[in-house]
Short mmCIF file of C-alpha atoms and ligand atoms in Angstrom, two decimals:
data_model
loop_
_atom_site.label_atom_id
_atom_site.label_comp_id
_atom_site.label_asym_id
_atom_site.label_seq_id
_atom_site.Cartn_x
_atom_site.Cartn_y
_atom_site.Cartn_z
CA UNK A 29 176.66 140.74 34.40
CA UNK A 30 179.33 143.60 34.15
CA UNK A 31 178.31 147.18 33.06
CA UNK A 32 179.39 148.40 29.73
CA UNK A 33 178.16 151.65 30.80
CA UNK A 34 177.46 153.70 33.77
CA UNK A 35 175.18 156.65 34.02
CA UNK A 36 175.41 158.61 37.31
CA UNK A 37 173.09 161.72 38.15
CA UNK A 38 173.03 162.84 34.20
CA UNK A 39 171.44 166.22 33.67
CA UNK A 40 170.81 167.75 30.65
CA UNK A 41 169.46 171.46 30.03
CA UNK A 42 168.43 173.48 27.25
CA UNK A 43 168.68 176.91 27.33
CA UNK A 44 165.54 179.00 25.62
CA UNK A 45 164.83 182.44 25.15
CA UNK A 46 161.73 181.14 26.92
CA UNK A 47 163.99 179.71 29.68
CA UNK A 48 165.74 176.83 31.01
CA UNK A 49 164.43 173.20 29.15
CA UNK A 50 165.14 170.44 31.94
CA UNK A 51 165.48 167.30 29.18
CA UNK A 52 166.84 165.14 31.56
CA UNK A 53 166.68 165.40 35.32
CA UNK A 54 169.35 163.20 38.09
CA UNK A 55 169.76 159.99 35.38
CA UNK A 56 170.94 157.08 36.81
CA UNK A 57 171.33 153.84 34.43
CA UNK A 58 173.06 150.97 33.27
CA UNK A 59 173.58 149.12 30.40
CA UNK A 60 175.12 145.78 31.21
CA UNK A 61 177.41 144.05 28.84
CA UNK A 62 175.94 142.05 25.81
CA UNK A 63 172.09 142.77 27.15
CA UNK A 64 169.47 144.76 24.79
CA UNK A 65 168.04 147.56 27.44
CA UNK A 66 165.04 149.20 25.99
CA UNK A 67 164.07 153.13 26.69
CA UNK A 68 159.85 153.13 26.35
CA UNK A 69 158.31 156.58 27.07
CA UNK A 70 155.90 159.19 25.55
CA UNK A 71 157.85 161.48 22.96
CA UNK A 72 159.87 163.98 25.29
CA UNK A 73 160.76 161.96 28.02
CA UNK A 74 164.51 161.89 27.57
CA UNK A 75 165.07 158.89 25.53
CA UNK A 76 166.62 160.67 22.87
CA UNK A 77 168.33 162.74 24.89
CA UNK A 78 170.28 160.47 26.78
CA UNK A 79 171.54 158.52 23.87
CA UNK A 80 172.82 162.23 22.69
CA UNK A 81 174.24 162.36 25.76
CA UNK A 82 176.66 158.94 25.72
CA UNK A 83 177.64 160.27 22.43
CA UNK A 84 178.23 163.96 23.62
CA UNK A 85 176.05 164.80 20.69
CA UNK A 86 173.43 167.07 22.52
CA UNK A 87 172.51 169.61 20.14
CA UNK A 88 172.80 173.30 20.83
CA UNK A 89 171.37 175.39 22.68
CA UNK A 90 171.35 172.12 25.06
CA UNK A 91 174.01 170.75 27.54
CA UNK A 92 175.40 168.42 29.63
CA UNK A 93 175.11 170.33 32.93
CA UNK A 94 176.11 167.34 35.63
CA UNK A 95 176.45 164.05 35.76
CA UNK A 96 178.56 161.39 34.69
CA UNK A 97 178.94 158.30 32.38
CA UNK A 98 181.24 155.74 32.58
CA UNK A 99 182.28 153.52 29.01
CA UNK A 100 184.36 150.13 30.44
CA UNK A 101 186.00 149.36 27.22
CA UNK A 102 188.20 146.38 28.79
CA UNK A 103 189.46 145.46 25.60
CA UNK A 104 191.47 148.79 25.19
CA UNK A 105 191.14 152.65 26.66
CA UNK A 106 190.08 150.76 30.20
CA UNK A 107 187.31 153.02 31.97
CA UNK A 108 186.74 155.98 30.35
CA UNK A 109 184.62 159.17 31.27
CA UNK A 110 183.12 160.45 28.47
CA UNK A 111 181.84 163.64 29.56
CA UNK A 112 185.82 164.56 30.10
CA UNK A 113 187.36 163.44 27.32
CA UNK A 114 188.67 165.71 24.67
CA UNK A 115 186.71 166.15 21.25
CA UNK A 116 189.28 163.88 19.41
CA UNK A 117 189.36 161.17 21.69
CA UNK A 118 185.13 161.31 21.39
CA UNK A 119 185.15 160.86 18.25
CA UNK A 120 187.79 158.46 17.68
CA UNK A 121 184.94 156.83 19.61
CA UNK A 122 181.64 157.81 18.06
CA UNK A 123 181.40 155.17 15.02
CA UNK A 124 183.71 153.08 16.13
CA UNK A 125 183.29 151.64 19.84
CA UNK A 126 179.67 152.99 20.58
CA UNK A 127 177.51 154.03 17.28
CA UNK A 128 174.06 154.75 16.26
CA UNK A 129 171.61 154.18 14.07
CA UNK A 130 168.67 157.07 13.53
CA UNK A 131 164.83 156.77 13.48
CA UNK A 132 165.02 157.81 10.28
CA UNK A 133 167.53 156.55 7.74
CA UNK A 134 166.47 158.41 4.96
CA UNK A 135 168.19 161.86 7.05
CA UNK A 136 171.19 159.75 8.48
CA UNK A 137 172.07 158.63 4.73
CA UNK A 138 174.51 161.67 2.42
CA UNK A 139 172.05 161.84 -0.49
CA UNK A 140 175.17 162.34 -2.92
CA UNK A 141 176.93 159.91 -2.22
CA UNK A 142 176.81 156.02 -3.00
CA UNK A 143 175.63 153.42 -0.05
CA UNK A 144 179.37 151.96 -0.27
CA UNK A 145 181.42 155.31 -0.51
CA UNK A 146 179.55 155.78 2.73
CA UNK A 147 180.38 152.47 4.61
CA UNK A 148 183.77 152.30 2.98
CA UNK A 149 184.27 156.41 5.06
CA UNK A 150 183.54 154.48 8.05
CA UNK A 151 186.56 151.99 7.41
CA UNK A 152 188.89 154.44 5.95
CA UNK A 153 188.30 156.57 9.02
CA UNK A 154 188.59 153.82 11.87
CA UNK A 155 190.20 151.20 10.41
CA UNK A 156 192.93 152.09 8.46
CA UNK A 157 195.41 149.68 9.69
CA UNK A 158 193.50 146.95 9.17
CA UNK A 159 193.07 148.31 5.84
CA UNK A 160 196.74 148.76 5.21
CA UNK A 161 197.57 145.62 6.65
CA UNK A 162 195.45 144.08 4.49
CA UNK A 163 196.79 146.54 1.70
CA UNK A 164 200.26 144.97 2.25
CA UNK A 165 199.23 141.10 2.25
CA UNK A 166 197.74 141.68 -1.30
CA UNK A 167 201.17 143.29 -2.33
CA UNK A 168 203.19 140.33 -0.90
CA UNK A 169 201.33 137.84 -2.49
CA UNK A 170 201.57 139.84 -6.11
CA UNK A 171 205.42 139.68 -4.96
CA UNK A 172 205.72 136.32 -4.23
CA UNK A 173 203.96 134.96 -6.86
CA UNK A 174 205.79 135.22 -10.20
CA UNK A 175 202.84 135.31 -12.81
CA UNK A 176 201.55 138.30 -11.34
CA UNK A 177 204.40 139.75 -12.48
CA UNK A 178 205.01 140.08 -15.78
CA UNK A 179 206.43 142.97 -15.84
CA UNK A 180 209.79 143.29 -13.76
CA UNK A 181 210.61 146.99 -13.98
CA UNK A 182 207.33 146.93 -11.75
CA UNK A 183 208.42 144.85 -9.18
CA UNK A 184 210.80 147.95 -7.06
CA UNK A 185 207.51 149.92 -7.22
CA UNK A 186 205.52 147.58 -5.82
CA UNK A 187 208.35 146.85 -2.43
CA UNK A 188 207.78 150.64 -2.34
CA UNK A 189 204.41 150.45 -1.92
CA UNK A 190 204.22 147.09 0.15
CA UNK A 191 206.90 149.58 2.63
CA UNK A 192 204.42 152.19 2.51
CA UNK A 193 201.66 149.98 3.62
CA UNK A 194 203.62 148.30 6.61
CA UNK A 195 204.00 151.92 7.70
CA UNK A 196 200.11 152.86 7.42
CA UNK A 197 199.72 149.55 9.00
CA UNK A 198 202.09 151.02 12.21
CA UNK A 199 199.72 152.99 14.51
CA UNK A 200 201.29 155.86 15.23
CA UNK A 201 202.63 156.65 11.64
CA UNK A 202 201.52 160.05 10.38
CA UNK A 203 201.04 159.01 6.70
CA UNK A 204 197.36 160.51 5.54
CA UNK A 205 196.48 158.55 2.70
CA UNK A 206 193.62 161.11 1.63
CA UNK A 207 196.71 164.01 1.12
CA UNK A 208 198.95 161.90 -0.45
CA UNK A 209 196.27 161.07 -2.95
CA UNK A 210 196.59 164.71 -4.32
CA UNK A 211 200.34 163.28 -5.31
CA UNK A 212 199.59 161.53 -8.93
CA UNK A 213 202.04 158.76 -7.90
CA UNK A 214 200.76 158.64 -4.55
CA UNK A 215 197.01 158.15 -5.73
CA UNK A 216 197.09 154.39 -6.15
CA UNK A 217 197.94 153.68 -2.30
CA UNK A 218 194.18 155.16 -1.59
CA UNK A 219 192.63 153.28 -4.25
CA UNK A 220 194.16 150.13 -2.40
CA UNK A 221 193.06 151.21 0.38
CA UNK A 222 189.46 152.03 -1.17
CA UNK A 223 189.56 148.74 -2.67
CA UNK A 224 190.09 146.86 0.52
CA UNK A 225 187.71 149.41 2.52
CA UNK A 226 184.88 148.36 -0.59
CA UNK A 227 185.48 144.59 -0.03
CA UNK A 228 184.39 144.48 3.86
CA UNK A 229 181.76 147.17 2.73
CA UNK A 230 180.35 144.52 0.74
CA UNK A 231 181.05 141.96 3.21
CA UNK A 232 179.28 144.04 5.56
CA UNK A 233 175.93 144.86 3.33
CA UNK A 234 175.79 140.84 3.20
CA UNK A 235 175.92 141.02 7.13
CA UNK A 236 172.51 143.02 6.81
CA UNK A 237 171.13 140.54 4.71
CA UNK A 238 171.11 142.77 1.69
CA UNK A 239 170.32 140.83 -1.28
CA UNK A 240 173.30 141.39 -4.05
CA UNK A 241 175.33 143.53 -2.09
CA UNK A 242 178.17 144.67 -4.71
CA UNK A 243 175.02 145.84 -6.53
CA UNK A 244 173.45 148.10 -3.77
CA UNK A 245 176.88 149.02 -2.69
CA UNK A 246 176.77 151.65 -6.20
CA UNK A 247 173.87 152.38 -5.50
CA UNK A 248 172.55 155.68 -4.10
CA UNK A 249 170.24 156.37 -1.10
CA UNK A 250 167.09 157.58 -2.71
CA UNK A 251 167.59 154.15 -5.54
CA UNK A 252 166.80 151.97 -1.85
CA UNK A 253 163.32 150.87 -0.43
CA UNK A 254 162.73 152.67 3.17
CA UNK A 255 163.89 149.03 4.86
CA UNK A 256 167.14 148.64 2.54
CA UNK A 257 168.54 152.12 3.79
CA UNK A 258 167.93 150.65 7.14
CA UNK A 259 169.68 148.02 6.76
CA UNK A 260 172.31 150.03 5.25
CA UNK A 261 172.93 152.10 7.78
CA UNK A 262 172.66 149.47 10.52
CA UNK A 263 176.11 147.89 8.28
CA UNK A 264 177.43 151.04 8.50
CA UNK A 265 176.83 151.12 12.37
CA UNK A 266 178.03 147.79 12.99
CA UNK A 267 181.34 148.64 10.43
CA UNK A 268 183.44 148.85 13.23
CA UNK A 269 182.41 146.23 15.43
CA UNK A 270 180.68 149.01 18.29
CA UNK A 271 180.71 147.48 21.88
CA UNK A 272 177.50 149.69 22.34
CA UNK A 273 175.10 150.04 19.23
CA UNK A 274 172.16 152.42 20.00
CA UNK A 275 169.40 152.28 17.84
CA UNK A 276 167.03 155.13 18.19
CA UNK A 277 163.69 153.98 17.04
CA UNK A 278 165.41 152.09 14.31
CA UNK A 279 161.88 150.91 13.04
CA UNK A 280 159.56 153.69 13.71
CA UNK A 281 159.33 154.85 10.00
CA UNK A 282 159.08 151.06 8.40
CA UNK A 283 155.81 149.21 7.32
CA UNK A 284 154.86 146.39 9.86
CA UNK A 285 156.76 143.32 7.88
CA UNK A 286 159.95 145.48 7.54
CA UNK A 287 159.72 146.26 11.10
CA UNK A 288 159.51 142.49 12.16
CA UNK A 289 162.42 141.56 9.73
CA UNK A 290 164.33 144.59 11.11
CA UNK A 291 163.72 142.86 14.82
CA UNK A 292 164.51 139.95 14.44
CA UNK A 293 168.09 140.94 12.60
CA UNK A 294 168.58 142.96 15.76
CA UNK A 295 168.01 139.86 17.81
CA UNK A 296 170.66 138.22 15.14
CA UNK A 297 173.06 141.02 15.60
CA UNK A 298 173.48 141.27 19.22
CA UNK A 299 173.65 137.20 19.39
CA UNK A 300 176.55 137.10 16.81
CA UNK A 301 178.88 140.35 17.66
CA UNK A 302 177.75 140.33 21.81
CA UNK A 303 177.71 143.92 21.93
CA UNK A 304 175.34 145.70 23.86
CA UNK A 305 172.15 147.28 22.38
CA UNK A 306 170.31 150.64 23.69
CA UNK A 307 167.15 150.12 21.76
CA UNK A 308 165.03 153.15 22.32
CA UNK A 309 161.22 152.88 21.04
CA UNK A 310 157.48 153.81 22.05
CA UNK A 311 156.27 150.70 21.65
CA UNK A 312 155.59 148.50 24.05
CA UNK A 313 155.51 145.74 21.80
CA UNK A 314 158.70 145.99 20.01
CA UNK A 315 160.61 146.27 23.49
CA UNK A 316 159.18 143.72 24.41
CA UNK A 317 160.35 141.40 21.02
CA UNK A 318 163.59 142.12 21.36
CA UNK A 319 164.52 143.49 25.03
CA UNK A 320 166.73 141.79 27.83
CA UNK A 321 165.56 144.49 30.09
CA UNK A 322 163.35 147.72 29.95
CA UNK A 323 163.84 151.43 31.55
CA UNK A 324 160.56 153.60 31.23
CA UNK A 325 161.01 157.10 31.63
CA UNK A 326 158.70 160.18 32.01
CA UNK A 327 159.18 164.15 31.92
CA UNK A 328 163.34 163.00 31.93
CA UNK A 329 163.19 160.89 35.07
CA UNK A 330 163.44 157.55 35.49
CA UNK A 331 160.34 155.75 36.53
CA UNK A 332 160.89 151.92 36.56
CA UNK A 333 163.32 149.71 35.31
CA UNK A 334 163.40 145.83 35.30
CA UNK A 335 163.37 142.59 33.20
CA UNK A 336 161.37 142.76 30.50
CA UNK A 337 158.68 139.94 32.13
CA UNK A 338 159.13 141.21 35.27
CA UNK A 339 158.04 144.77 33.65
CA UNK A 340 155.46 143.28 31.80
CA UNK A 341 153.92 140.94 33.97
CA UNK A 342 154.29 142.67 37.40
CA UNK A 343 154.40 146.36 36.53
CA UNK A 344 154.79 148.74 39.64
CA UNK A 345 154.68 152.47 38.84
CA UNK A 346 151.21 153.94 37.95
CA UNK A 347 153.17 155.37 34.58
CA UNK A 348 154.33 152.28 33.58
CA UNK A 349 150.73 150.74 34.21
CA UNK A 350 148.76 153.61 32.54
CA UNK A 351 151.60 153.15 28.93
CA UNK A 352 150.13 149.07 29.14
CA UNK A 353 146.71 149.79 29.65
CA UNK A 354 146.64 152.43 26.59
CA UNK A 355 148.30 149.22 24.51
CA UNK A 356 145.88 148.29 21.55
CA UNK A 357 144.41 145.32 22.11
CA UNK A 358 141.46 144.03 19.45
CA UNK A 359 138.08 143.76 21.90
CA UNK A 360 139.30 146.36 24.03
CA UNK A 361 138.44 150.03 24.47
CA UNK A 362 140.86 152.61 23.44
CA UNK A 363 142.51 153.78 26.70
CA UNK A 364 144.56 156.88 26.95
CA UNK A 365 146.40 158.76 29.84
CA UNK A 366 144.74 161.58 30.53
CA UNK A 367 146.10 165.08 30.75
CA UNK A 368 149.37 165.79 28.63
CA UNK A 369 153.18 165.26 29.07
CA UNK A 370 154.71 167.85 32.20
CA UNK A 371 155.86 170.66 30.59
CA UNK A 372 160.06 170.44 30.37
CA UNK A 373 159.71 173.98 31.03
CA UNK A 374 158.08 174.18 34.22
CA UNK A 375 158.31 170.87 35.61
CA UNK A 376 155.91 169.87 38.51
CA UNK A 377 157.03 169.92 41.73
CA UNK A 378 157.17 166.63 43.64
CA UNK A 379 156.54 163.20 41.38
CA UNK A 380 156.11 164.82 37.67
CA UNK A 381 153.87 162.27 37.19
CA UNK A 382 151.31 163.50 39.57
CA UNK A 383 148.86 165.98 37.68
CA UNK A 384 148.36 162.60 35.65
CA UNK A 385 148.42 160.05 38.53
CA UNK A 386 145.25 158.18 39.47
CA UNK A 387 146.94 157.40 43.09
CA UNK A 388 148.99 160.99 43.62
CA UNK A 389 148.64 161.98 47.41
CA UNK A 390 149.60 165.26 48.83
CA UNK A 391 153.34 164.43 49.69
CA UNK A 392 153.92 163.16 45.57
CA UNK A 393 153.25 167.03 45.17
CA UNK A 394 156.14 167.94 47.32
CA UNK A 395 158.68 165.40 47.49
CA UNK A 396 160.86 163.35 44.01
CA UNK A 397 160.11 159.48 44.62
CA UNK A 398 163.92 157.94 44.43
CA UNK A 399 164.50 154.66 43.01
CA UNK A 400 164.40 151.63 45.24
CA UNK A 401 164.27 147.83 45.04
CA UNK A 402 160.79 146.59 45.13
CA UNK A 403 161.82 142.83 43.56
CA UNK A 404 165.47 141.57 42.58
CA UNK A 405 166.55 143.36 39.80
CA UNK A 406 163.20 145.40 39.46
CA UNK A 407 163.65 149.47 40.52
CA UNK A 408 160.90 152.06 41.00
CA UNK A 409 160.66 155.29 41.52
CA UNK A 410 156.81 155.75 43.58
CA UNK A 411 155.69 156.52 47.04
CA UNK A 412 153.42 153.89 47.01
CA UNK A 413 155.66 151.27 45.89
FE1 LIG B 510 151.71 158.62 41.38
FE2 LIG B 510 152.74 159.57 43.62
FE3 LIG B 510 153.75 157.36 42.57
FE4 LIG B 510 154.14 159.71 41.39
S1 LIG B 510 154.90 159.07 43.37
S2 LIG B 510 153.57 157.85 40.40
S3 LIG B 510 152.21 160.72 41.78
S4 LIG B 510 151.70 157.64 43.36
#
């Protein structure tokens, strides 16, 4: 399977008054195209962090200080390196070809304003062609069909506008609907536009599975249950048809039978649109619902990464065995990994796993375990391994 995206020696600092944060330490991953690769780790490992960092969204006083990561969009731009590109061209990206969707939807929602003014923004913003295009059909039709027309002092106004369409439909034309909307005869060409953009925001909501959509569309955030502002900004995610959706613990904050509807439209999601998922949780379980393959990380390194029964059956780094054994399980005892997470501050010499490691020897105190091949497909970082 081809990559969708490359990650190559990422590192990502903050810089404290108390001093220099190392979130994420020599990254190196993949996300292949059309697969669901799952991030599991303790809160603080990076996971977070290095979906901020595809989306050049690391927020200050953090930042990308190496590294590099590679977005194959074969269907336009070719490869692109995002950590080079300029701000515009990011974030004629961010939404659009790789978006996200937050552990918390209540904070990713605008609180004043309505589900579908928000999903329609998404349109109006990154597909605006497609919107004047569509804009332009409607026109023609009205033209070409006389008893639409009843009026035929009308009919001059409406070439003019079915013109003015063709040339929001054109690419490169400068015409900014939202400024011309300030003009009083201007204002209907965005309320086309805002009707078509409201359509496919309906269209969309109905993609979620969002029962009466052109209801909820008028509807505003805080009027929605916790798992229909999910849902709603999952349709606003997918808006654009995103090669890469990253969902950062997308079901974290939902009861246990929202969760498992919320999985399994994931699971419908990636089989219908094929794009790739980065589905970053803490539980084990949920990865292992809806994962193609699974990454765990710890302290910003990665540990292990391999196919999610590969990882579950035959797990190889102690980290990776100590996050199964402290899984819940009804007639077991409670396990736990003892000691706490490395400090990002003053990281641990060696394997930052080691003050915690049941196996460390003296040379995990001294020298980083690399990455290397211990089944096909199946990577870990250990001395022992
Ligand atoms: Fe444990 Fe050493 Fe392996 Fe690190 S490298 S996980 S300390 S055995």
């Amino acid at each position: 399977m081809e990559n969708l995206v490359t990650i190559r020696d990422l590192a990502v600092r903050f810089y404290t008054y108390e001093g220099v944060v190392h979130a994420i330490d020599d990254l190196d991953l993949d996300i292949r195209q059309g697969e669901t690769l799952g991030i599991v780790g303790e809160t603080g490992s990076g996971k977070s962090m290095t979906a901020l960092a595809i989306l050049r969204l690391i927020p200050y006083p953090g930042r990308i200080e190496s590294g590099s990561i590679v977005f194959f969009d074969r269907d336009g731009g070719g490869e692109l390196e995002l950590l080079t590109l300029s701000e515009g061209r990011m974030r004629s990206i961010r939404g659009n070809k790789i978006s996200m969707v937050f552990q918390e939807p209540g904070s990713a929602l605008n609180p004043v304003y309505t589900i579908g003014d928000q999903i329609s923004e998404v349109f109006l913003l990154h597909r605006r062609q497609e919107l004047g295009h569509r804009a332009k059909q409607r026109v023609e039709s009205l033209l070409s069909d006389g008893s639409g027309l009843a009026d035929s002092v009308r009919r001059p106004f409406w070439r003019w506008q079915r013109r003015l369409y063709n040339k929001i439909a054109q690419k490169s034309h400068p015409v900014e609907p939202r400024l011309l909307s300030h003009i009083p005869l201007f204002r209907r060409l965005l309320w086309r536009l805002q009707d078509e953009a409201s359509l496919l925001t309906v269209n969309m909501l109905k993609d979620v599975e969002i029962p009466d959509p052109a209801r909820v569309a008028v509807h505003y955030p805080h009027e929605l249950s916790g798992g229909m502002k999910q849902r709603a900004v999952i349709a606003m995610a997918l808006a654009c048809s995103p090669k890469l959706l990253i969902a950062d613990e997308p079901t974290t904050s939902l009861d246990v039978t929202i969760q498992a509807q919320m999985l399994e439209l994931f699971r419908r999601i990636k089989a219908d649109t094929g794009a790739s998922v980065l589905f970053i949780t803490h539980n084990l379980g949920v990865a292992a619902e809806v994962c193609d393959r699974v990454a765990v990380m710890y302290a910003g390194r990665l540990c292990e990464i391999a196919g999610v029964e590969e990882i579950f059956l035959h797990p190889s780094h102690p980290y990776t065995k100590a996050l199964l054994d402290a899984v819940p399980m009804p007639g077991k005892e409670l396990q736990t990994i003892p000691g706490a997470l490395a400090d990002a501050l003053n990281p641990p010499p060696g394997c930052r796993f080691h003050p915690r490691c049941p196996s460390a020897t003296p040379m995990c105190q001294q020298e980083r375990a690399r990455l290397k091949e211990v089944a096909k497909d199946h990577m870990v970082a250990c001395h022992l391994c």
